Amino acid sequence: MESSRPEGKEEAGLRREREALARELAALRAYYEDLLASLQDGVVVVDPDLLVLAFNPAAEELLGRSATFAVGRVLPAVLGPGTLLPALAARALETGRAHAEHGAPLTRPDGGQVWVSAVASLLADAGGKPRGCVLTLRDLTRIRDLEEQLRQADRMAALGALAAGLSHEIRNPLMGVRGAAQLLAGDPALPPAFREHSRIILREVDRLNALVEGILGFARPRPARLLPCNLNQVLEEVLALEEGGLTERGVRVRRLYDPQIPPVQGDAAQLHQVFLNLVRNGAEAMPAGGELTLRTSYERKSPRCRGVSVAVAEVLDQGVGLSAEASAHLFEPFFTTKEKGTGLGLAICQRIVQEHRGVIEVHSDAAKGTCLAVLLPLAGEQA
Ligand code: ADP
Ligand code: MG
């Protein structure tokens, strides 16, 4: 037994050396684990048979699988069918060169889709013999979203310029038509049927004019003048204008205000326009009447708005909800499903809210109705 006799000098030296080596190895391993863990990019290491050897936290997050699940399984079994990553790794192992994929869709186990770019590089020993392959993965989802926003902004800018030009050209002749119709409508020498027709012309010209005004306002908005405003007050002012009409149409208004909400940094006139549009849309979604709820609250350091503190105003209706098509095009100018709609309401709302550095969100449910939520940074919160 080793403990029964005293340790020789040489043995003690060897033991100390062994212990020092073990400590060094543990430190080295911890160092490489930290290194992998601190990388923003996902890193997956596989052996020549595609057996997963390492799976860092960024890869766990990106791919929606845990390292405990992944390590020790083959890559195709970890990722499921339909991803290009195993093929990419196999190609790197076969050819001995790095291969890249600049954006491939990947379905996570929760059903969400992410876009990733991937590079597969060969892992070889000192003699050049392949020991496996390293996959580095980068999340492109956010970049794709930004690209889509940019395309949308480009479309809006082009549309805006076109609309502004057209509206201008339309407005002047329209005023001429209006003037002439007004003269005819008031001419006692004309038979009553003529005068009635003139009044129809007048009414329709006014409708066209309102549309043109809307387009002009959208295409060339005046800059927002931001001052502290209270959202409860803004909502009340909108209701003062609208509530009579709503009651007539069988729409009851329910107020769920948080009396404590701090002021937001806003342009009161523009915020009126936002909530007027939302209240009208809510009412129009309930042609048979129903309840329209206006709710306010506030959220400290809201993750829904770049982490700044916001006041939230929601307009909830009990209408039919949004179709898939409406959800996809809701904020696009001229998207409307209404016979007499302009499709400008929500496009204007979104532009104003964005100018306030806020966020507009939509939640819809065919069974319960639709909720439009406007989040606006509190006064003094503008980052
Ligand atoms: P408009 O009201 O003139 O149609 P908007 O931009 O205000 O234009 O709305 C665009 C479209 O979005 C509407 O035609 C409608 O289909 C849909 N929509 C907006 N708000 C709601 C809502 N609260 N419930 C159901 N659909 C809505
Ligand atoms: Mg509308």
Short mmCIF file of C-alpha atoms and ligand atoms in Angstrom, two decimals:
data_model
loop_
_atom_site.label_atom_id
_atom_site.label_comp_id
_atom_site.label_asym_id
_atom_site.label_seq_id
_atom_site.Cartn_x
_atom_site.Cartn_y
_atom_site.Cartn_z
CA MET A 1 0.00 0.00 0.00
CA GLU A 2 1.27 3.39 -1.02
CA SER A 3 0.21 5.12 2.17
CA SER A 4 1.84 2.49 4.32
CA ARG A 5 5.35 3.55 3.41
CA PRO A 6 6.75 7.07 3.29
CA GLU A 7 6.88 8.72 -0.10
CA GLY A 8 10.35 8.89 -1.61
CA LYS A 9 11.80 12.22 -2.68
CA GLU A 10 11.62 11.33 -6.34
CA GLU A 11 8.01 10.14 -6.07
CA ALA A 12 6.95 13.33 -4.31
CA GLY A 13 8.56 15.35 -7.09
CA LEU A 14 6.72 13.34 -9.75
CA ARG A 15 3.42 13.71 -7.94
CA ARG A 16 3.84 17.48 -7.69
CA GLU A 17 4.70 17.64 -11.37
CA ARG A 18 1.62 15.58 -12.23
CA GLU A 19 -0.59 17.80 -10.10
CA ALA A 20 0.86 20.95 -11.68
CA LEU A 21 0.21 19.52 -15.14
CA ALA A 22 -3.37 18.61 -14.23
CA ARG A 23 -3.93 22.16 -12.93
CA GLU A 24 -2.47 23.61 -16.09
CA LEU A 25 -4.65 21.35 -18.22
CA ALA A 26 -7.78 22.33 -16.26
CA ALA A 27 -6.90 26.01 -16.60
CA LEU A 28 -6.30 25.57 -20.32
CA ARG A 29 -9.60 23.76 -20.73
CA ALA A 30 -11.43 26.48 -18.77
CA TYR A 31 -9.71 29.09 -20.93
CA TYR A 32 -10.89 27.47 -24.15
CA GLU A 33 -14.39 26.97 -22.76
CA ASP A 34 -14.55 30.66 -21.81
CA LEU A 35 -13.21 31.57 -25.21
CA LEU A 36 -15.91 29.57 -26.98
CA ALA A 37 -18.59 30.82 -24.60
CA SER A 38 -17.69 34.47 -25.10
CA LEU A 39 -17.90 34.34 -28.89
CA GLN A 40 -20.86 36.14 -30.41
CA ASP A 41 -20.85 33.70 -33.29
CA GLY A 42 -22.21 30.21 -32.91
CA VAL A 43 -19.47 27.60 -33.00
CA VAL A 44 -20.13 23.91 -33.60
CA VAL A 45 -17.26 21.43 -33.77
CA VAL A 46 -17.82 17.99 -35.33
CA ASP A 47 -15.54 15.00 -35.89
CA PRO A 48 -15.05 13.39 -39.35
CA ASP A 49 -18.28 11.39 -38.83
CA LEU A 50 -20.17 14.62 -38.05
CA LEU A 51 -20.45 13.69 -34.37
CA VAL A 52 -20.83 16.92 -32.39
CA LEU A 53 -17.86 17.59 -30.07
CA ALA A 54 -18.57 21.17 -29.02
CA PHE A 55 -21.57 23.50 -29.15
CA ASN A 56 -21.11 26.98 -27.68
CA PRO A 57 -23.83 29.10 -26.00
CA ALA A 58 -24.26 31.32 -29.08
CA ALA A 59 -24.94 28.17 -31.13
CA GLU A 60 -27.43 27.01 -28.47
CA GLU A 61 -29.29 30.29 -28.71
CA LEU A 62 -29.18 30.53 -32.49
CA LEU A 63 -30.16 26.95 -33.21
CA GLY A 64 -32.53 26.52 -30.26
CA ARG A 65 -30.85 23.31 -29.05
CA SER A 66 -28.84 22.83 -25.86
CA ALA A 67 -25.23 21.69 -25.80
CA THR A 68 -26.26 18.81 -23.53
CA PHE A 69 -28.60 17.62 -26.26
CA ALA A 70 -26.24 18.24 -29.16
CA VAL A 71 -22.86 16.96 -27.94
CA GLY A 72 -22.44 13.27 -28.71
CA ARG A 73 -25.11 13.21 -31.42
CA VAL A 74 -24.49 13.43 -35.15
CA LEU A 75 -25.18 16.85 -36.64
CA PRO A 76 -28.09 15.84 -38.95
CA ALA A 77 -29.87 14.29 -35.94
CA VAL A 78 -29.30 17.46 -33.90
CA LEU A 79 -30.62 19.84 -36.55
CA GLY A 80 -33.36 17.74 -38.11
CA PRO A 81 -34.04 17.52 -41.84
CA GLY A 82 -33.86 20.39 -44.26
CA THR A 83 -30.77 22.29 -43.19
CA LEU A 84 -27.68 22.76 -45.24
CA LEU A 85 -25.22 22.74 -42.36
CA PRO A 86 -24.38 19.00 -42.26
CA ALA A 87 -23.80 19.03 -46.03
CA LEU A 88 -21.58 22.09 -45.64
CA ALA A 89 -19.49 20.38 -42.97
CA ALA A 90 -19.29 17.20 -45.05
CA ARG A 91 -18.09 19.18 -48.04
CA ALA A 92 -15.33 20.84 -45.99
CA LEU A 93 -14.24 17.42 -44.70
CA GLU A 94 -14.24 15.93 -48.21
CA THR A 95 -12.42 18.71 -50.00
CA GLY A 96 -10.17 19.88 -47.18
CA ARG A 97 -11.17 23.47 -47.90
CA ALA A 98 -13.46 25.94 -46.18
CA HIS A 99 -16.98 26.31 -47.54
CA ALA A 100 -19.40 29.15 -46.85
CA GLU A 101 -23.13 29.62 -47.05
CA HIS A 102 -24.26 33.24 -47.11
CA GLY A 103 -27.73 32.98 -45.72
CA ALA A 104 -29.73 29.83 -45.30
CA PRO A 105 -33.03 29.39 -43.48
CA LEU A 106 -33.04 27.20 -40.42
CA THR A 107 -36.09 26.05 -38.53
CA ARG A 108 -35.77 25.93 -34.76
CA PRO A 109 -37.55 23.29 -32.68
CA ASP A 110 -40.01 25.99 -31.51
CA GLY A 111 -41.03 26.48 -35.16
CA GLY A 112 -39.36 29.91 -35.48
CA GLN A 113 -37.19 30.52 -38.50
CA VAL A 114 -33.74 32.10 -38.38
CA TRP A 115 -31.44 33.09 -41.20
CA VAL A 116 -27.84 32.13 -40.68
CA SER A 117 -24.64 32.52 -42.58
CA ALA A 118 -22.22 29.66 -41.99
CA VAL A 119 -18.57 28.90 -42.66
CA ALA A 120 -17.29 25.33 -42.39
CA SER A 121 -13.51 25.09 -41.92
CA LEU A 122 -11.44 21.97 -41.75
CA LEU A 123 -9.86 21.09 -38.43
CA ALA A 124 -6.61 19.25 -39.19
CA ASP A 125 -3.81 17.92 -37.01
CA ALA A 126 -0.16 18.98 -37.42
CA GLY A 127 0.28 16.40 -40.20
CA GLY A 128 -2.70 17.78 -42.14
CA LYS A 129 -4.92 14.81 -41.34
CA PRO A 130 -8.58 15.91 -40.91
CA ARG A 131 -9.74 15.71 -37.31
CA GLY A 132 -13.09 17.28 -37.91
CA CYS A 133 -14.72 20.50 -38.94
CA VAL A 134 -15.56 23.81 -37.25
CA LEU A 135 -18.81 25.52 -38.21
CA THR A 136 -19.11 29.19 -37.35
CA LEU A 137 -22.63 30.56 -37.56
CA ARG A 138 -23.91 34.11 -37.62
CA ASP A 139 -27.48 35.27 -37.12
CA LEU A 140 -28.70 37.20 -40.17
CA THR A 141 -32.34 37.49 -39.07
CA ARG A 142 -31.93 41.02 -37.78
CA ILE A 143 -30.02 42.11 -40.89
CA ARG A 144 -32.73 40.67 -43.11
CA ASP A 145 -35.39 42.52 -41.12
CA LEU A 146 -33.44 45.75 -41.49
CA GLU A 147 -33.09 45.17 -45.23
CA GLU A 148 -36.84 44.65 -45.48
CA GLN A 149 -37.45 47.88 -43.53
CA LEU A 150 -35.10 49.70 -45.87
CA ARG A 151 -36.92 48.38 -48.93
CA GLN A 152 -40.21 49.44 -47.37
CA ALA A 153 -38.81 52.93 -46.62
CA ASP A 154 -37.61 53.20 -50.23
CA ARG A 155 -41.03 52.23 -51.53
CA MET A 156 -42.69 54.75 -49.23
CA ALA A 157 -40.31 57.54 -50.28
CA ALA A 158 -40.91 56.87 -53.98
CA LEU A 159 -44.64 56.60 -53.45
CA GLY A 160 -44.64 59.76 -51.34
CA ALA A 161 -42.86 61.80 -54.01
CA LEU A 162 -45.20 60.52 -56.70
CA ALA A 163 -48.26 61.16 -54.55
CA ALA A 164 -47.16 64.68 -53.67
CA GLY A 165 -46.68 65.54 -57.34
CA LEU A 166 -49.99 64.05 -58.38
CA SER A 167 -51.95 65.59 -55.52
CA HIS A 168 -50.67 68.99 -56.44
CA GLU A 169 -51.77 68.58 -60.04
CA ILE A 170 -55.16 67.28 -58.97
CA ARG A 171 -55.95 69.90 -56.37
CA ASN A 172 -56.18 72.94 -58.66
CA PRO A 173 -58.56 71.53 -61.30
CA LEU A 174 -60.57 70.01 -58.45
CA MET A 175 -61.08 73.45 -56.97
CA GLY A 176 -62.26 74.63 -60.41
CA VAL A 177 -64.80 71.81 -60.59
CA ARG A 178 -65.95 72.61 -57.07
CA GLY A 179 -66.46 76.31 -57.81
CA ALA A 180 -68.50 75.55 -60.94
CA ALA A 181 -70.64 72.94 -59.16
CA GLN A 182 -71.29 75.38 -56.33
CA LEU A 183 -72.55 77.98 -58.82
CA LEU A 184 -74.84 75.43 -60.47
CA ALA A 185 -76.15 74.17 -57.14
CA GLY A 186 -77.13 77.67 -56.13
CA ASP A 187 -78.65 78.75 -59.48
CA PRO A 188 -82.43 79.17 -58.99
CA ALA A 189 -82.96 79.26 -62.77
CA LEU A 190 -81.97 75.58 -63.06
CA PRO A 191 -84.45 72.72 -62.63
CA PRO A 192 -84.23 71.04 -59.15
CA ALA A 193 -82.82 67.78 -60.60
CA PHE A 194 -79.84 69.73 -61.99
CA ARG A 195 -79.20 71.33 -58.64
CA GLU A 196 -79.39 67.96 -56.91
CA HIS A 197 -76.81 66.55 -59.35
CA SER A 198 -74.57 69.53 -58.68
CA ARG A 199 -74.75 68.82 -54.97
CA ILE A 200 -73.62 65.24 -55.63
CA ILE A 201 -70.68 66.62 -57.61
CA LEU A 202 -69.85 68.92 -54.68
CA ARG A 203 -69.97 66.09 -52.16
CA GLU A 204 -67.77 63.80 -54.22
CA VAL A 205 -65.31 66.62 -54.96
CA ASP A 206 -65.02 67.23 -51.22
CA ARG A 207 -64.31 63.56 -50.66
CA LEU A 208 -61.61 63.59 -53.34
CA ASN A 209 -60.19 66.73 -51.84
CA ALA A 210 -59.96 65.14 -48.39
CA LEU A 211 -58.12 62.22 -49.98
CA VAL A 212 -55.70 64.56 -51.74
CA GLU A 213 -55.11 66.45 -48.48
CA GLY A 214 -54.40 63.15 -46.76
CA ILE A 215 -51.89 62.14 -49.41
CA LEU A 216 -50.19 65.52 -49.30
CA GLY A 217 -50.00 65.39 -45.51
CA PHE A 218 -48.49 61.96 -45.78
CA ALA A 219 -46.02 62.83 -48.50
CA ARG A 220 -44.88 66.13 -47.05
CA PRO A 221 -45.53 66.08 -43.31
CA ARG A 222 -44.64 69.01 -41.16
CA PRO A 223 -41.92 68.24 -38.63
CA ALA A 224 -43.12 67.18 -35.18
CA ARG A 225 -42.92 69.74 -32.36
CA LEU A 226 -42.25 67.64 -29.31
CA LEU A 227 -43.47 68.81 -25.91
CA PRO A 228 -44.47 66.87 -22.81
CA CYS A 229 -48.02 65.53 -23.30
CA ASN A 230 -50.27 63.31 -21.27
CA LEU A 231 -51.70 60.39 -23.25
CA ASN A 232 -54.87 60.13 -21.15
CA GLN A 233 -55.60 63.72 -22.08
CA VAL A 234 -54.88 63.12 -25.78
CA LEU A 235 -57.29 60.16 -25.76
CA GLU A 236 -59.97 62.20 -24.00
CA GLU A 237 -59.66 64.97 -26.58
CA VAL A 238 -60.06 62.44 -29.38
CA LEU A 239 -63.11 60.95 -27.66
CA ALA A 240 -64.63 64.39 -27.18
CA LEU A 241 -64.73 64.62 -30.99
CA GLU A 242 -65.72 61.05 -31.74
CA GLU A 243 -67.75 59.62 -28.89
CA GLY A 244 -71.10 61.00 -30.06
CA GLY A 245 -70.69 59.36 -33.44
CA LEU A 246 -69.50 56.13 -31.85
CA THR A 247 -72.51 55.89 -29.55
CA GLU A 248 -74.81 56.39 -32.54
CA ARG A 249 -73.18 53.41 -34.22
CA GLY A 250 -73.59 51.17 -31.19
CA VAL A 251 -69.94 51.40 -30.07
CA ARG A 252 -69.43 51.72 -26.32
CA VAL A 253 -66.16 53.14 -25.07
CA ARG A 254 -64.44 51.60 -22.06
CA ARG A 255 -61.64 53.60 -20.46
CA LEU A 256 -58.89 51.80 -18.60
CA TYR A 257 -56.52 54.67 -17.91
CA ASP A 258 -53.57 54.55 -15.59
CA PRO A 259 -53.94 57.95 -13.91
CA GLN A 260 -50.24 57.94 -12.99
CA ILE A 261 -48.68 57.71 -16.47
CA PRO A 262 -45.84 60.18 -16.84
CA PRO A 263 -45.93 62.56 -19.83
CA VAL A 264 -44.50 61.50 -23.16
CA GLN A 265 -42.45 63.63 -25.48
CA GLY A 266 -44.99 64.29 -28.21
CA ASP A 267 -46.63 66.57 -30.73
CA ALA A 268 -50.20 66.73 -29.42
CA ALA A 269 -51.77 67.48 -32.82
CA GLN A 270 -50.00 64.57 -34.47
CA LEU A 271 -50.85 62.21 -31.61
CA HIS A 272 -54.50 63.25 -32.00
CA GLN A 273 -54.31 62.14 -35.57
CA VAL A 274 -52.79 58.80 -34.57
CA PHE A 275 -55.49 57.96 -32.02
CA LEU A 276 -58.30 59.34 -34.16
CA ASN A 277 -57.23 56.94 -36.91
CA LEU A 278 -56.98 54.02 -34.48
CA VAL A 279 -60.33 54.74 -32.84
CA ARG A 280 -62.02 55.04 -36.24
CA ASN A 281 -60.44 51.82 -37.48
CA GLY A 282 -61.57 50.05 -34.30
CA ALA A 283 -65.13 51.29 -34.74
CA GLU A 284 -65.13 50.44 -38.45
CA ALA A 285 -64.08 46.89 -37.57
CA MET A 286 -67.33 46.53 -35.57
CA PRO A 287 -70.10 47.42 -38.04
CA ALA A 288 -72.67 45.84 -35.71
CA GLY A 289 -71.32 47.76 -32.70
CA GLY A 290 -69.45 46.49 -29.67
CA GLU A 291 -66.97 47.65 -27.10
CA LEU A 292 -63.91 49.75 -27.83
CA THR A 293 -61.36 49.78 -25.02
CA LEU A 294 -58.78 52.49 -24.54
CA ARG A 295 -56.08 51.46 -22.11
CA THR A 296 -53.01 53.32 -20.91
CA SER A 297 -50.08 52.13 -18.87
CA TYR A 298 -46.37 52.62 -18.65
CA GLU A 299 -43.34 50.41 -18.80
CA ARG A 300 -39.92 51.10 -17.36
CA LYS A 301 -37.02 50.30 -19.67
CA SER A 302 -39.25 48.58 -22.17
CA PRO A 303 -37.55 45.84 -24.17
CA ARG A 304 -40.21 46.51 -26.81
CA CYS A 305 -38.76 49.99 -27.42
CA ARG A 306 -34.94 49.88 -27.30
CA GLY A 307 -35.00 49.63 -23.52
CA VAL A 308 -36.29 53.17 -22.92
CA SER A 309 -39.17 53.90 -20.54
CA VAL A 310 -42.43 54.35 -22.40
CA ALA A 311 -46.08 55.18 -21.97
CA VAL A 312 -48.36 52.72 -23.75
CA ALA A 313 -51.78 53.51 -25.20
CA GLU A 314 -53.80 50.65 -26.61
CA VAL A 315 -56.96 50.67 -28.70
CA LEU A 316 -58.76 47.32 -28.54
CA ASP A 317 -61.81 46.41 -30.55
CA GLN A 318 -64.10 43.38 -30.71
CA GLY A 319 -64.07 43.27 -34.50
CA VAL A 320 -63.32 40.41 -36.84
CA GLY A 321 -59.55 40.67 -36.51
CA LEU A 322 -57.06 40.90 -39.33
CA SER A 323 -56.77 38.60 -42.29
CA ALA A 324 -53.30 37.28 -43.12
CA GLU A 325 -53.23 39.69 -46.04
CA ALA A 326 -54.19 42.67 -43.90
CA SER A 327 -51.51 41.75 -41.32
CA ALA A 328 -48.86 41.68 -44.02
CA HIS A 329 -49.77 45.03 -45.60
CA LEU A 330 -51.37 46.90 -42.70
CA PHE A 331 -48.99 49.86 -42.64
CA GLU A 332 -48.52 50.21 -46.39
CA PRO A 333 -49.96 53.36 -47.86
CA PHE A 334 -53.12 52.71 -49.93
CA PHE A 335 -53.68 49.25 -48.49
CA THR A 336 -57.36 49.14 -47.65
CA THR A 337 -60.12 46.54 -47.51
CA LYS A 338 -62.85 49.18 -47.21
CA GLU A 339 -64.96 50.36 -50.06
CA LYS A 340 -64.43 54.00 -49.13
CA GLY A 341 -61.07 53.60 -47.39
CA THR A 342 -57.95 55.51 -48.34
CA GLY A 343 -55.46 53.07 -46.84
CA LEU A 344 -53.52 56.02 -45.45
CA GLY A 345 -54.64 55.91 -41.81
CA LEU A 346 -52.17 53.40 -40.45
CA ALA A 347 -49.35 54.47 -42.77
CA ILE A 348 -49.70 57.96 -41.26
CA CYS A 349 -49.92 56.54 -37.72
CA GLN A 350 -46.75 54.55 -38.22
CA ARG A 351 -44.85 57.48 -39.66
CA ILE A 352 -45.85 59.77 -36.80
CA VAL A 353 -45.05 57.17 -34.13
CA GLN A 354 -41.66 56.49 -35.71
CA GLU A 355 -40.95 60.21 -35.78
CA HIS A 356 -41.64 60.18 -32.04
CA ARG A 357 -39.06 57.37 -31.71
CA GLY A 358 -41.91 55.12 -30.59
CA VAL A 359 -43.21 51.76 -31.69
CA ILE A 360 -46.62 50.69 -32.97
CA GLU A 361 -47.58 47.06 -32.44
CA VAL A 362 -50.54 45.06 -33.59
CA HIS A 363 -52.05 41.98 -31.99
CA SER A 364 -55.02 40.38 -33.64
CA ASP A 365 -57.21 37.43 -32.92
CA ALA A 366 -60.22 36.47 -35.02
CA ALA A 367 -62.10 35.49 -31.85
CA LYS A 368 -61.33 38.55 -29.72
CA GLY A 369 -60.61 41.39 -32.11
CA THR A 370 -57.64 43.62 -32.72
CA CYS A 371 -55.37 45.62 -30.45
CA LEU A 372 -53.17 48.41 -31.72
CA ALA A 373 -50.58 49.47 -29.13
CA VAL A 374 -48.60 52.68 -29.35
CA LEU A 375 -45.46 52.93 -27.22
CA LEU A 376 -43.97 56.40 -26.82
CA PRO A 377 -40.79 57.36 -24.96
CA LEU A 378 -41.42 59.36 -21.79
CA ALA A 379 -40.44 63.03 -21.74
CA GLY A 380 -36.76 63.24 -20.85
CA GLU A 381 -36.22 59.67 -22.01
CA GLN A 382 -35.14 60.43 -25.60
CA ALA A 383 -31.98 58.43 -26.10
P1 ADP B 1 -58.43 52.53 -44.15
O1 ADP B 1 -59.05 52.61 -42.79
O2 ADP B 1 -58.66 53.75 -44.95
O3 ADP B 1 -58.78 51.28 -44.89
P2 ADP B 1 -55.98 52.15 -42.68
O4 ADP B 1 -54.57 52.37 -43.05
O5 ADP B 1 -56.50 52.88 -41.50
O6 ADP B 1 -56.83 52.50 -43.97
O7 ADP B 1 -56.23 50.61 -42.48
C1 ADP B 1 -55.83 49.72 -43.49
C2 ADP B 1 -56.58 48.41 -43.41
O8 ADP B 1 -56.17 47.69 -42.25
C3 ADP B 1 -58.07 48.51 -43.28
O9 ADP B 1 -58.71 48.65 -44.54
C4 ADP B 1 -58.45 47.19 -42.60
O10 ADP B 1 -58.49 46.15 -43.54
C5 ADP B 1 -57.25 46.92 -41.72
N1 ADP B 1 -57.50 47.35 -40.33
C6 ADP B 1 -57.03 48.45 -39.73
N2 ADP B 1 -57.44 48.51 -38.44
C7 ADP B 1 -58.17 47.40 -38.22
C8 ADP B 1 -58.89 46.87 -37.08
N3 ADP B 1 -58.93 47.52 -35.90
N4 ADP B 1 -59.52 45.67 -37.24
C9 ADP B 1 -59.50 45.02 -38.43
N5 ADP B 1 -58.86 45.48 -39.52
C10 ADP B 1 -58.22 46.65 -39.43
MG MG B 2 -58.41 53.92 -41.27
#
